[in-house]
Coordinates of C-alpha atoms in Angstrom, one line a residue:
M184 CA 109.3 75.4 112.1
T185 CA 110.2 73.4 109.0
E186 CA 109.4 74.5 105.5
A187 CA 106.7 71.8 105.2
A188 CA 104.8 73.4 108.0
H189 CA 103.6 76.3 105.9
H190 CA 102.9 76.8 102.2
I191 CA 105.9 77.7 100.0
I192 CA 105.3 78.6 96.3
R193 CA 107.8 76.8 94.1
S194 CA 108.5 77.5 90.4
S195 CA 111.1 76.7 87.8
T196 CA 109.5 78.7 85.0
P197 CA 109.9 82.5 85.1
T198 CA 107.1 84.7 83.7
R199 CA 109.6 85.9 81.0
A200 CA 113.3 86.1 80.3
F201 CA 115.6 88.7 78.6
D202 CA 118.4 87.1 76.6
N203 CA 121.8 88.7 77.3
I204 CA 125.1 88.1 75.6
G205 CA 127.4 87.6 78.6
E206 CA 126.8 86.3 82.1
V207 CA 124.8 88.9 84.0
A208 CA 126.7 90.5 86.9
A209 CA 124.2 93.0 88.2
V210 CA 120.7 94.4 87.5
A211 CA 118.9 97.6 88.6
V212 CA 115.5 99.1 87.8
F213 CA 115.0 102.8 87.0
P214 CA 112.6 104.8 89.1
D215 CA 110.5 105.4 86.0
R216 CA 109.5 101.6 86.1
Q217 CA 110.0 101.5 82.4
R218 CA 113.7 100.5 82.2
M219 CA 116.4 98.4 83.8
A220 CA 120.2 98.4 83.6
T221 CA 122.4 95.3 83.5
T222 CA 126.1 94.7 83.4
S223 CA 127.7 91.6 82.2
S224 CA 131.0 89.7 81.5
D225 CA 131.2 91.0 77.9
G226 CA 132.0 94.5 79.2
I227 CA 128.7 96.1 78.1
L228 CA 126.2 97.9 80.3
R229 CA 122.7 97.5 78.7
V230 CA 119.6 99.6 79.2
W231 CA 116.4 97.6 78.6
D232 CA 112.8 98.5 77.9
L233 CA 111.0 96.5 80.6
K234 CA 107.7 96.4 78.8
K235 CA 108.9 95.4 75.3
G236 CA 111.9 93.4 76.5
I237 CA 114.3 95.1 74.0
I238 CA 117.7 96.8 74.4
L239 CA 117.4 100.6 74.3
N240 CA 121.1 101.3 74.7
E241 CA 124.5 99.6 75.0
L242 CA 127.1 101.6 77.0
E243 CA 130.8 100.5 76.7
G244 CA 133.4 101.0 79.4
R245 CA 137.1 100.3 79.2
G246 CA 136.8 96.9 77.6
A247 CA 136.9 94.6 80.6
G248 CA 134.0 92.6 82.1
M249 CA 131.7 94.7 84.4
G250 CA 130.7 94.1 87.9
C251 CA 128.2 96.0 90.0
V252 CA 125.8 98.5 88.7
A253 CA 124.3 101.4 90.6
L254 CA 121.5 104.0 89.8
S255 CA 121.0 107.2 91.5
Q256 CA 117.5 107.4 92.9
D257 CA 116.4 110.0 90.4
G258 CA 117.7 107.9 87.6
Q259 CA 120.1 110.6 86.4
F260 CA 123.3 108.6 86.8
I261 CA 124.2 105.0 86.0
A262 CA 127.5 103.7 87.2
S263 CA 129.4 100.4 86.8
I264 CA 132.6 98.8 88.2
E265 CA 135.3 97.7 85.8
Y266 CA 138.1 96.5 88.1
A267 CA 140.1 99.6 89.2
Y268 CA 137.7 102.1 87.6
V269 CA 134.1 103.3 87.9
N270 CA 132.3 104.2 84.7
A271 CA 129.4 106.6 84.8
W272 CA 126.8 107.7 82.2
H273 CA 123.8 110.1 82.1
G274 CA 120.8 108.0 83.0
D275 CA 118.4 109.4 80.3
T276 CA 120.8 110.0 77.4
G277 CA 123.5 107.4 78.0
R278 CA 126.0 110.2 77.5
P279 CA 129.3 109.0 79.0
L280 CA 130.7 111.2 81.9
T281 CA 134.2 110.7 80.8
Q282 CA 135.6 112.5 83.8
A283 CA 134.0 109.8 85.9
F284 CA 136.7 107.2 85.4
I285 CA 137.6 106.9 89.0
P286 CA 140.9 105.1 89.7
H287 CA 141.6 103.3 93.0
P288 CA 145.4 102.8 93.2
E289 CA 144.8 100.8 96.4
G290 CA 143.3 98.0 94.3
G291 CA 140.2 97.1 92.3
V292 CA 136.9 98.8 93.2
S293 CA 134.8 96.2 94.8
S294 CA 131.6 98.0 95.7
F295 CA 129.9 101.4 95.4
D296 CA 126.7 103.2 96.1
F297 CA 125.0 106.6 95.3
S298 CA 123.9 108.7 98.2
P299 CA 120.1 109.0 98.4
D300 CA 120.2 112.6 97.1
G301 CA 122.4 111.6 94.2
T302 CA 125.1 114.1 95.0
T303 CA 127.8 111.6 96.1
L304 CA 129.1 108.3 94.9
A305 CA 130.9 106.2 97.6
T306 CA 133.5 103.7 96.2
G307 CA 135.4 101.0 98.2
S308 CA 138.5 99.0 97.6
D309 CA 141.4 97.6 99.7
G310 CA 140.8 99.3 103.1
T311 CA 139.6 102.6 101.7
V312 CA 136.2 104.2 100.9
K313 CA 136.2 107.4 98.9
L314 CA 133.4 109.8 98.4
W315 CA 133.1 111.6 95.0
S316 CA 131.0 114.5 93.9
T317 CA 128.6 113.6 91.1
E318 CA 128.8 117.2 89.9
T319 CA 132.5 117.5 89.5
W320 CA 133.6 113.8 89.9
Q321 CA 136.3 115.0 92.2
L322 CA 137.1 113.5 95.6
Q323 CA 135.1 115.0 98.5
G324 CA 137.1 115.4 101.7
Q325 CA 139.4 112.7 103.1
P326 CA 138.8 109.0 102.4
I327 CA 137.5 106.7 105.0
N328 CA 140.4 104.5 106.1
L329 CA 139.4 101.1 107.3
G330 CA 142.9 99.7 107.9
I331 CA 145.6 97.9 106.1
G332 CA 145.5 94.3 105.2
Y333 CA 143.5 91.6 103.5
Y334 CA 140.7 91.5 106.1
N335 CA 139.9 95.2 105.6
C336 CA 139.1 94.8 101.9
V337 CA 135.7 96.2 101.1
E338 CA 133.0 93.7 100.1
C339 CA 129.9 95.9 100.0
I340 CA 128.9 99.6 100.6
R341 CA 125.3 100.8 101.2
Y342 CA 124.0 104.2 102.2
S343 CA 121.1 104.2 104.7
P344 CA 117.9 105.5 103.2
S345 CA 118.2 108.8 105.1
G346 CA 121.8 109.2 103.8
E347 CA 123.0 109.8 107.4
L348 CA 125.0 106.5 107.6
L349 CA 127.2 104.4 105.4
A350 CA 127.4 100.6 106.0
I351 CA 130.6 99.1 104.9
A352 CA 131.2 95.3 104.9
T353 CA 134.7 94.0 104.9
K354 CA 136.1 90.5 105.1
N355 CA 136.1 90.5 108.9
S356 CA 133.5 93.2 110.1
I357 CA 130.6 95.4 109.2
Q358 CA 131.4 99.1 110.0
I359 CA 128.8 101.9 110.3
W360 CA 130.1 105.3 109.5
N361 CA 128.8 108.9 109.4
P362 CA 129.9 110.0 106.0
A363 CA 129.6 113.7 106.9
T364 CA 131.9 113.6 109.9
R365 CA 134.0 110.6 108.8
R366 CA 133.3 109.0 112.2
C367 CA 132.8 105.3 112.8
I368 CA 129.5 104.8 114.7
A369 CA 129.6 101.1 115.2
R370 CA 131.6 98.0 114.4
L371 CA 129.9 94.6 114.1
E372 CA 132.3 91.7 114.4
Q373 CA 130.8 89.8 111.5
N374 CA 131.9 89.5 107.9
A375 CA 129.5 89.9 105.0
V376 CA 129.5 90.0 101.2
S377 CA 126.2 91.9 100.8
L378 CA 124.2 94.5 102.7
V379 CA 120.7 96.0 102.3
W380 CA 118.8 98.4 104.5
T381 CA 115.0 98.3 105.1
P382 CA 113.3 101.5 103.7
D383 CA 112.7 102.8 107.3
S384 CA 116.4 102.4 108.2
T385 CA 115.5 100.4 111.3
L386 CA 117.2 97.2 110.1
L387 CA 120.3 96.4 108.3
L388 CA 120.5 92.9 106.6
S389 CA 123.9 91.3 106.0
G390 CA 124.6 88.2 103.9
D391 CA 127.4 85.7 103.9
S392 CA 126.9 82.0 104.7
I393 CA 124.0 83.2 106.9
I394 CA 121.6 86.1 106.5
R395 CA 121.6 88.2 109.7
Q396 CA 119.5 91.2 110.7
W397 CA 120.8 94.1 112.8
D398 CA 118.8 96.6 114.8
S399 CA 120.1 100.1 113.9
S400 CA 119.1 101.6 117.2
T401 CA 121.4 99.3 119.2
W402 CA 123.5 97.6 116.5
K403 CA 122.7 94.2 118.1
Q404 CA 121.9 91.2 116.0
V405 CA 118.2 90.4 116.2
G406 CA 117.9 87.4 114.0
D407 CA 119.5 85.0 111.6
W408 CA 117.7 83.0 108.9
E409 CA 117.6 79.3 108.4
G410 CA 117.5 77.5 105.1
H411 CA 119.9 79.8 103.2
T412 CA 123.0 78.5 101.4
G413 CA 125.9 80.3 99.9
H414 CA 126.9 84.0 99.6
P415 CA 123.8 85.8 98.7
C416 CA 122.9 89.0 96.8
L417 CA 120.1 90.6 98.9
A418 CA 117.2 92.8 97.9
V419 CA 114.2 94.3 99.9
N420 CA 110.9 95.4 98.4
C421 CA 109.8 99.0 98.7
N422 CA 107.8 98.7 101.9
G423 CA 110.3 96.5 103.7
T424 CA 108.2 93.3 104.1
I425 CA 109.9 90.9 101.7
V426 CA 113.5 90.0 101.1
A427 CA 115.0 88.2 98.1
S428 CA 118.3 86.3 98.2
T429 CA 120.3 84.3 95.7
T430 CA 121.8 80.9 96.7
T431 CA 124.5 78.7 95.5
D432 CA 122.1 75.9 94.8
R433 CA 120.6 77.8 91.8
Q434 CA 117.7 79.3 93.7
V435 CA 116.3 82.6 94.5
R436 CA 114.3 82.7 97.7
L437 CA 111.7 85.1 98.9
W438 CA 111.5 85.6 102.7
R439 CA 108.9 87.3 104.8
L440 CA 110.8 89.8 106.9
S441 CA 108.5 89.7 109.9
D442 CA 109.1 86.0 110.8
R443 CA 112.1 85.2 108.4
R444 CA 110.1 82.4 106.7
T445 CA 110.5 81.3 103.1
I446 CA 107.4 82.1 101.0
A447 CA 108.7 81.3 97.6
I448 CA 111.5 79.4 95.9
F449 CA 112.4 80.0 92.2
Q450 CA 114.7 77.4 90.7
H451 CA 117.2 78.6 88.0
P452 CA 118.9 76.5 85.4
D453 CA 122.3 77.9 86.5
T454 CA 123.8 80.0 89.3
P455 CA 122.0 83.4 89.9
Y456 CA 124.3 86.2 90.7
C457 CA 122.0 89.2 91.3
T458 CA 118.4 90.1 92.0
T459 CA 116.3 93.2 92.6
F460 CA 112.6 94.0 93.0
S461 CA 110.5 95.9 90.4
V462 CA 109.5 99.3 91.6
D463 CA 105.9 98.2 92.3
G464 CA 107.0 95.1 94.2
K465 CA 105.1 92.7 92.0
H466 CA 108.1 91.0 90.4
I467 CA 111.8 90.2 91.0
L468 CA 114.5 90.3 88.3
V469 CA 117.3 87.8 88.5
G470 CA 120.5 87.7 86.4
G471 CA 123.2 85.1 86.4
K472 CA 125.4 82.5 84.8
D473 CA 122.8 81.4 82.3
K474 CA 123.2 84.8 80.4
K475 CA 119.6 85.7 81.0
I476 CA 117.6 88.2 83.1
S477 CA 114.6 86.2 84.4
E478 CA 111.5 87.9 85.7
W479 CA 109.5 86.1 88.4
A480 CA 106.1 87.0 89.8
V481 CA 106.1 87.8 93.6
P482 CA 103.1 86.0 95.2
E483 CA 100.2 88.4 95.2
H484 CA 99.7 88.1 99.0
A485 CA 103.2 89.4 99.4
W486 CA 102.7 92.6 97.3
P487 CA 103.0 96.0 99.0
E488 CA 99.7 97.1 100.3
G489 CA 99.4 99.9 97.7
A490 CA 99.8 97.4 94.8
R491 CA 96.9 95.1 95.8
G492 CA 93.9 95.4 93.6
N493 CA 94.9 98.7 92.0
E494 CA 97.7 100.4 90.2
E495 CA 98.8 102.5 93.1
T496 CA 102.3 101.2 93.9
C497 CA 105.4 102.2 95.8
E498 CA 107.2 104.8 93.8
T499 CA 110.7 104.2 95.1
Q500 CA 112.8 101.7 97.0
N501 CA 113.5 104.5 99.6
C502 CA 110.5 106.1 101.2
D503 CA 112.5 108.1 103.8
T504 CA 114.8 110.4 101.9
E505 CA 114.9 113.8 100.4
A506 CA 114.9 112.3 97.0
Q507 CA 111.1 112.1 97.6
D508 CA 111.0 115.9 96.8
S509 CA 110.1 115.0 93.3
N510 CA 106.9 113.4 94.5
I511 CA 105.5 116.8 95.6
N512 CA 103.9 118.0 92.4
V513 CA 102.9 121.6 92.4
Q514 CA 102.3 121.8 88.7
G515 CA 100.0 118.9 88.2
S516 CA 96.4 118.4 89.2
H517 CA 97.1 117.5 92.8
T518 CA 99.8 117.7 95.5
K519 CA 101.0 114.3 96.6
V520 CA 103.4 113.2 99.2
Q521 CA 104.1 109.5 98.7
D522 CA 104.8 108.6 102.3
S523 CA 103.8 110.2 105.5
K524 CA 107.1 109.2 107.1
I525 CA 109.2 111.4 104.8
K526 CA 111.8 113.3 106.9
I527 CA 112.2 116.6 105.2
L528 CA 114.7 117.7 107.9
A529 CA 117.1 114.8 107.6
T530 CA 119.6 115.1 110.4
N531 CA 121.6 112.6 112.5
T532 CA 119.9 111.4 115.7
T533 CA 122.1 113.5 118.0
V534 CA 121.3 116.7 116.2
R535 CA 117.6 115.9 116.0
N536 CA 117.4 115.1 119.7
A537 CA 119.3 118.3 120.6
C538 CA 116.8 120.3 118.5
I539 CA 113.9 118.6 120.2
S540 CA 115.3 119.2 123.7
G541 CA 116.1 122.8 122.9
D542 CA 119.8 122.4 123.2
L543 CA 120.5 124.5 120.1
S544 CA 124.1 125.3 120.9
T545 CA 124.9 121.5 120.8
A546 CA 123.0 121.2 117.5
E547 CA 124.9 124.1 116.1
E548 CA 128.3 122.7 117.2
L549 CA 127.6 119.3 115.7
L550 CA 126.4 120.7 112.4
T551 CA 129.5 123.0 112.3
Q552 CA 131.7 119.9 112.7
E553 CA 129.9 118.2 109.8
I554 CA 130.6 121.3 107.7
D555 CA 134.2 121.5 108.7
A556 CA 134.6 117.8 107.7
N557 CA 132.9 118.4 104.4
A558 CA 132.6 121.9 103.1
D559 CA 130.2 120.8 100.3
N560 CA 127.7 119.3 102.7
Y561 CA 124.6 121.3 101.6
R562 CA 122.3 119.5 103.9
S563 CA 124.3 120.5 107.0
Y564 CA 124.3 124.1 105.9
A565 CA 120.5 124.0 105.5
N566 CA 120.0 122.2 108.9
R567 CA 122.3 124.7 110.6
S568 CA 120.3 127.5 109.0
V569 CA 117.1 126.1 110.7
V570 CA 119.0 126.0 114.0
M571 CA 120.2 129.6 113.7
A572 CA 116.6 130.7 112.8
R573 CA 115.4 129.2 116.1
K574 CA 118.2 131.2 117.8
L575 CA 116.8 134.3 116.0
D576 CA 120.1 134.9 114.3
W577 CA 118.5 135.7 111.0
D578 CA 121.6 136.9 109.1
Y579 CA 123.5 133.8 110.0
A580 CA 120.5 131.7 109.0
L581 CA 120.1 133.4 105.7
D582 CA 123.8 133.0 104.9
D583 CA 123.8 129.3 105.7
A584 CA 120.6 128.7 103.6
T585 CA 122.1 130.7 100.7
K586 CA 125.3 128.6 100.9
S587 CA 123.3 125.4 101.0
L588 CA 121.5 126.3 97.8
S589 CA 124.7 127.4 96.0
I590 CA 126.1 123.9 96.6
Q591 CA 123.0 121.9 95.7
P592 CA 119.4 123.0 95.3
S593 CA 117.2 121.0 97.6
F594 CA 113.8 121.1 99.3
I595 CA 115.2 121.7 102.8
G596 CA 117.5 124.4 101.3
Y597 CA 114.6 126.3 100.0
I598 CA 112.6 125.8 103.2
S599 CA 115.5 127.1 105.3
K600 CA 115.9 130.1 103.1
G601 CA 112.2 130.8 103.2
I602 CA 112.3 130.7 107.1
A603 CA 115.3 133.1 107.1
L604 CA 113.7 135.5 104.8
C605 CA 110.5 135.6 106.8
G606 CA 112.5 136.2 109.9
K607 CA 114.2 139.1 108.2
K608 CA 110.8 140.3 107.1
K609 CA 111.8 140.1 103.4
T610 CA 109.7 138.7 100.5
N611 CA 106.9 137.4 102.7
H612 CA 104.5 138.2 100.0
F613 CA 106.7 136.3 97.5
L614 CA 106.3 133.1 99.6
F615 CA 102.6 133.7 99.9
L616 CA 102.3 134.0 96.2
I617 CA 104.3 130.8 95.6
K618 CA 101.6 129.0 97.7
T619 CA 98.9 130.7 95.7
I620 CA 100.2 129.5 92.4
A621 CA 100.8 126.0 93.8
I622 CA 97.1 126.0 94.9
F623 CA 96.0 127.3 91.5
N624 CA 98.0 124.6 89.7
A625 CA 96.3 122.0 91.9
N626 CA 93.0 123.1 90.3
Q627 CA 91.8 125.0 93.4
Y628 CA 91.1 128.1 91.3
A629 CA 88.7 130.0 93.5
E630 CA 90.8 129.6 96.6
A631 CA 93.9 130.7 94.8
M632 CA 92.2 133.9 93.4
W633 CA 90.8 134.7 96.9
R634 CA 94.3 134.4 98.4
V635 CA 96.0 136.8 96.0
M636 CA 93.2 139.4 96.3
E637 CA 93.3 139.1 100.1
L638 CA 97.1 139.7 100.1
A639 CA 96.6 142.7 97.9
A640 CA 94.0 144.1 100.3
V641 CA 96.0 143.5 103.5
C642 CA 99.5 144.6 102.2
R643 CA 99.1 147.8 100.3
D644 CA 102.7 148.7 99.8
A645 CA 103.7 149.3 96.2
D646 CA 105.9 146.3 95.7
T647 CA 103.3 143.8 97.1
T648 CA 100.5 145.5 95.1
L649 CA 102.5 145.1 91.9
A650 CA 103.3 141.5 92.6
C651 CA 99.7 140.6 93.5
R652 CA 98.2 142.3 90.4
T653 CA 100.8 140.6 88.2
I654 CA 99.9 137.2 89.5
E655 CA 96.2 137.9 89.3
V656 CA 96.5 138.9 85.6
Y657 CA 98.5 135.7 85.0
L658 CA 95.9 133.6 86.7
H659 CA 93.0 135.1 84.7
I660 CA 94.9 134.5 81.5
Q661 CA 95.4 130.8 82.5
L662 CA 91.7 130.5 83.3
G663 CA 90.9 132.0 79.9
N664 CA 93.2 129.6 78.1
D665 CA 91.5 126.7 79.9
A666 CA 88.1 128.0 78.9
L667 CA 89.2 128.2 75.3
D668 CA 90.4 124.6 75.4
R669 CA 87.0 123.6 76.7
A670 CA 85.4 125.5 73.7
C671 CA 83.8 128.1 76.1
P672 CA 84.8 131.4 74.3
T673 CA 82.4 133.7 76.3
E674 CA 83.8 132.4 79.6
A675 CA 87.3 132.9 78.2
A676 CA 86.5 136.4 77.1
D677 CA 85.3 137.3 80.7
H678 CA 88.6 136.0 82.2
F679 CA 90.7 137.9 79.6
T680 CA 88.7 141.1 80.2
A681 CA 89.3 140.7 83.9
A682 CA 93.0 140.3 83.2
V683 CA 93.0 143.5 81.0
N684 CA 91.1 145.5 83.6
T685 CA 93.4 144.3 86.5
G686 CA 96.5 145.0 84.5
T687 CA 95.8 148.5 83.3
F688 CA 98.6 149.9 85.4
L689 CA 101.1 147.2 84.4
S690 CA 104.0 148.0 82.1
K691 CA 103.1 147.2 78.5
S692 CA 106.5 145.7 78.1
A693 CA 107.8 142.4 79.4
I694 CA 108.1 142.0 83.2
H695 CA 109.7 138.6 83.0
S696 CA 112.9 139.5 84.7
K697 CA 111.3 141.1 87.8
Y698 CA 109.5 137.8 88.6
E699 CA 112.0 135.4 87.2
E700 CA 111.6 133.2 90.3
F701 CA 108.0 132.4 89.3
V702 CA 109.2 131.5 85.8
V703 CA 111.7 129.1 87.2
L704 CA 109.3 127.5 89.7
F705 CA 106.2 127.3 87.7
G706 CA 107.0 128.1 84.1
C707 CA 104.8 131.3 84.2
D708 CA 104.9 133.3 81.0
F709 CA 105.2 136.9 82.2
T710 CA 106.3 138.2 78.8
S711 CA 104.1 141.2 78.0
L712 CA 101.2 140.1 80.2
W713 CA 99.0 143.1 79.4
Q714 CA 99.6 142.8 75.7
T715 CA 98.8 139.0 75.8
A716 CA 95.6 139.6 77.8
N717 CA 94.4 142.1 75.2
Q718 CA 95.2 139.9 72.2
K719 CA 93.6 136.9 73.7
R720 CA 90.5 138.9 74.6
C721 CA 90.1 139.8 71.0
H722 CA 90.3 136.2 69.8
A723 CA 87.9 135.0 72.5
L724 CA 85.3 137.6 71.7
L725 CA 85.6 136.8 68.0
R726 CA 85.0 133.1 68.6
A727 CA 82.0 134.0 70.8
G728 CA 80.6 136.0 67.9
K729 CA 80.5 139.2 69.8
L730 CA 81.6 141.4 66.9
A731 CA 80.9 144.8 68.4
E732 CA 82.9 143.9 71.5
V733 CA 85.7 142.6 69.3
F734 CA 86.2 146.1 67.8
E735 CA 85.9 147.8 71.2
A736 CA 88.5 145.5 72.6
Y737 CA 90.8 146.0 69.6
R738 CA 90.5 149.8 69.7
Y739 CA 91.1 149.8 73.4
M740 CA 94.3 147.9 73.0
T741 CA 95.6 150.3 70.3
D742 CA 94.5 153.4 72.2
M743 CA 96.4 152.3 75.3
S744 CA 99.5 151.0 73.5
D745 CA 102.7 153.0 73.1
E746 CA 104.5 153.1 69.8
A747 CA 106.9 150.3 70.7
T748 CA 103.9 148.0 71.7
K749 CA 102.1 148.9 68.4
A750 CA 105.2 148.0 66.4
S751 CA 105.5 144.6 68.2
C752 CA 101.9 143.9 67.6
L753 CA 102.0 144.4 63.9
E754 CA 102.4 140.8 62.9
W755 CA 99.7 139.7 65.4
S756 CA 97.3 142.3 64.1
L757 CA 97.7 141.2 60.5
G758 CA 97.0 137.6 61.5
F759 CA 94.0 138.6 63.6
I760 CA 92.6 140.5 60.6
Q761 CA 92.9 137.4 58.5
E762 CA 91.2 135.4 61.3
F763 CA 88.4 137.9 61.4
S764 CA 87.9 137.8 57.7
T765 CA 87.6 134.0 57.7
F766 CA 85.1 134.2 60.6
R767 CA 83.1 136.9 58.8
D768 CA 82.7 134.8 55.6
Y769 CA 80.9 132.1 57.7
A770 CA 79.0 134.4 60.0
P771 CA 75.3 135.1 59.4
N772 CA 75.7 138.8 59.7
A773 CA 79.0 139.0 57.8
D774 CA 77.7 141.9 55.5
S775 CA 77.2 144.1 58.5
T776 CA 80.7 143.9 59.7
P777 CA 83.6 146.2 58.7
D778 CA 85.9 145.0 55.9
M779 CA 89.2 144.4 57.6
C780 CA 90.7 142.3 54.9
K781 CA 92.0 145.3 53.0
Y782 CA 94.6 145.7 55.7
G783 CA 96.6 142.8 54.5
D784 CA 99.5 144.9 53.2
E785 CA 102.5 144.2 55.4
N786 CA 103.7 147.8 54.8
D787 CA 100.7 149.1 56.9
S788 CA 101.4 149.8 60.6
I789 CA 99.0 149.1 63.4
S790 CA 98.4 152.8 63.8
D791 CA 97.2 152.9 60.1
I792 CA 94.9 150.0 60.8
D793 CA 93.6 151.7 63.9
S794 CA 92.8 154.9 62.1
E795 CA 90.5 153.2 59.6
I796 CA 88.2 151.6 62.2
D797 CA 86.8 154.7 63.8
H798 CA 83.5 154.0 62.0
V799 CA 83.0 150.7 63.8
D800 CA 80.3 151.9 66.1
D801 CA 78.2 153.1 63.2
V802 CA 78.5 149.8 61.4
V803 CA 77.8 147.3 64.2
S804 CA 75.4 149.3 66.3

């Protein structure tokens, strides 16, 4: 069908443009949607504020013009090519990672890409692809050798969204490698200068004089696209429905992936070199010879489904990787998984099929081969841990999970360790309480409280009881804080009183170190829980105007405190007395309350203060 047979949107005027200094070689958008990074011929990598259109940071390399730019999916790393070197910076601060000047003695670096989990940077040059750790910036394992000669020079490198495969385009072929085992999976006898995967990893698109699409299950070509000219830069939107490509006739085209038809043509004043989609899929950004980054609106009917009519948009260009761990929010008001197709257990197809069929020995052997090829492959250790758990070899499973987490903390790593610990019948209550706090942080307060009390009732051993009571006290304090924020002091006092009563047997000193894991996971403040509950109860009762109960609460705290706790409370006590004095001056029955203001001398101890309030009952009764 010709272009005239269906409607094509044409435009020569972008919605806006960013003025750069040199020709723009590459552009990438940060996952926070607020910033973009560009490289250019003047040798400067610039970070831009997308909303304001201003430069936030200028990062200098080694003085030569820069080529490609790459961002890790969490936005923590920015990298650029400068002939034989790769420069890297911290994504948020712009701090240069000076150890990241990666030389390629084989020749200039022509392409690179971060792995989806951000732990590895793959770089390609003349017949060689090297994998580098982004933690140490040291070479990981042996390089991938593509062969000697001009036709094996690397043109483009792209990780699959799952991280299981690495597509490498050379001057005479496209090669698909397993980066963990350093094995070539497929060789496509077709050259390409650009590559891009669809988010579900089912298709690989390659671009040269023709755009071709390849089925990743068979590695057969399943289509080529008419109407394209030149060697394109390719980009796919976040839900894999629209493709953008640059052309040598000063155009950027948008294509509908389902039928390979052009839906929009944007005419540029000069040759476009690079293009990418905004995170929400509503715009494309194009850089080129005209020294500008132009922003064009994607036709509304081509937006991702989630972006139509509301602000819910695709959060990432890759909806099928472990980098999506960050979309599971256990501290906010809800728990959200961005895409139901997320593969938490990301393994290669052979291992996955072996696990499904129950051939655990084969799965173990394959994962062991991956580990032997790359001893830093944390994902393979975690996956083997799961396999060993199914084989009921709990010690082996725990060792592998622990090793995985020591290399790189990850969602699957923690899951595998949790499974192994459950199998060894260790810290089951710890995992249960993690879920309880997550539910509480999702504003399901009643269910969380019910769960922790149920666990305490069912498991009566001393360790579990202490853990449950500690968490229950913490949750009551959090509920009391929330009530105070809502100006409900009586409700807050009830929660703080419950915390005090529940925690009567807790140590009056800090128990932070015993439950450090909860502090790391949720930011729980377990420092002097019992003391905190008592002090907050006094404040809440005072704000509620319950003066008699204020003194009962205060005296209870001092009676139950040891000398060390009393000494640590001295500063708080003096401040509380001042707060009480201020409240009394404005309270209707101020004359009937004891005079605590006389205890303003810093030389007084809390024991001295306590000894003077024995007459409280007579005054306030």
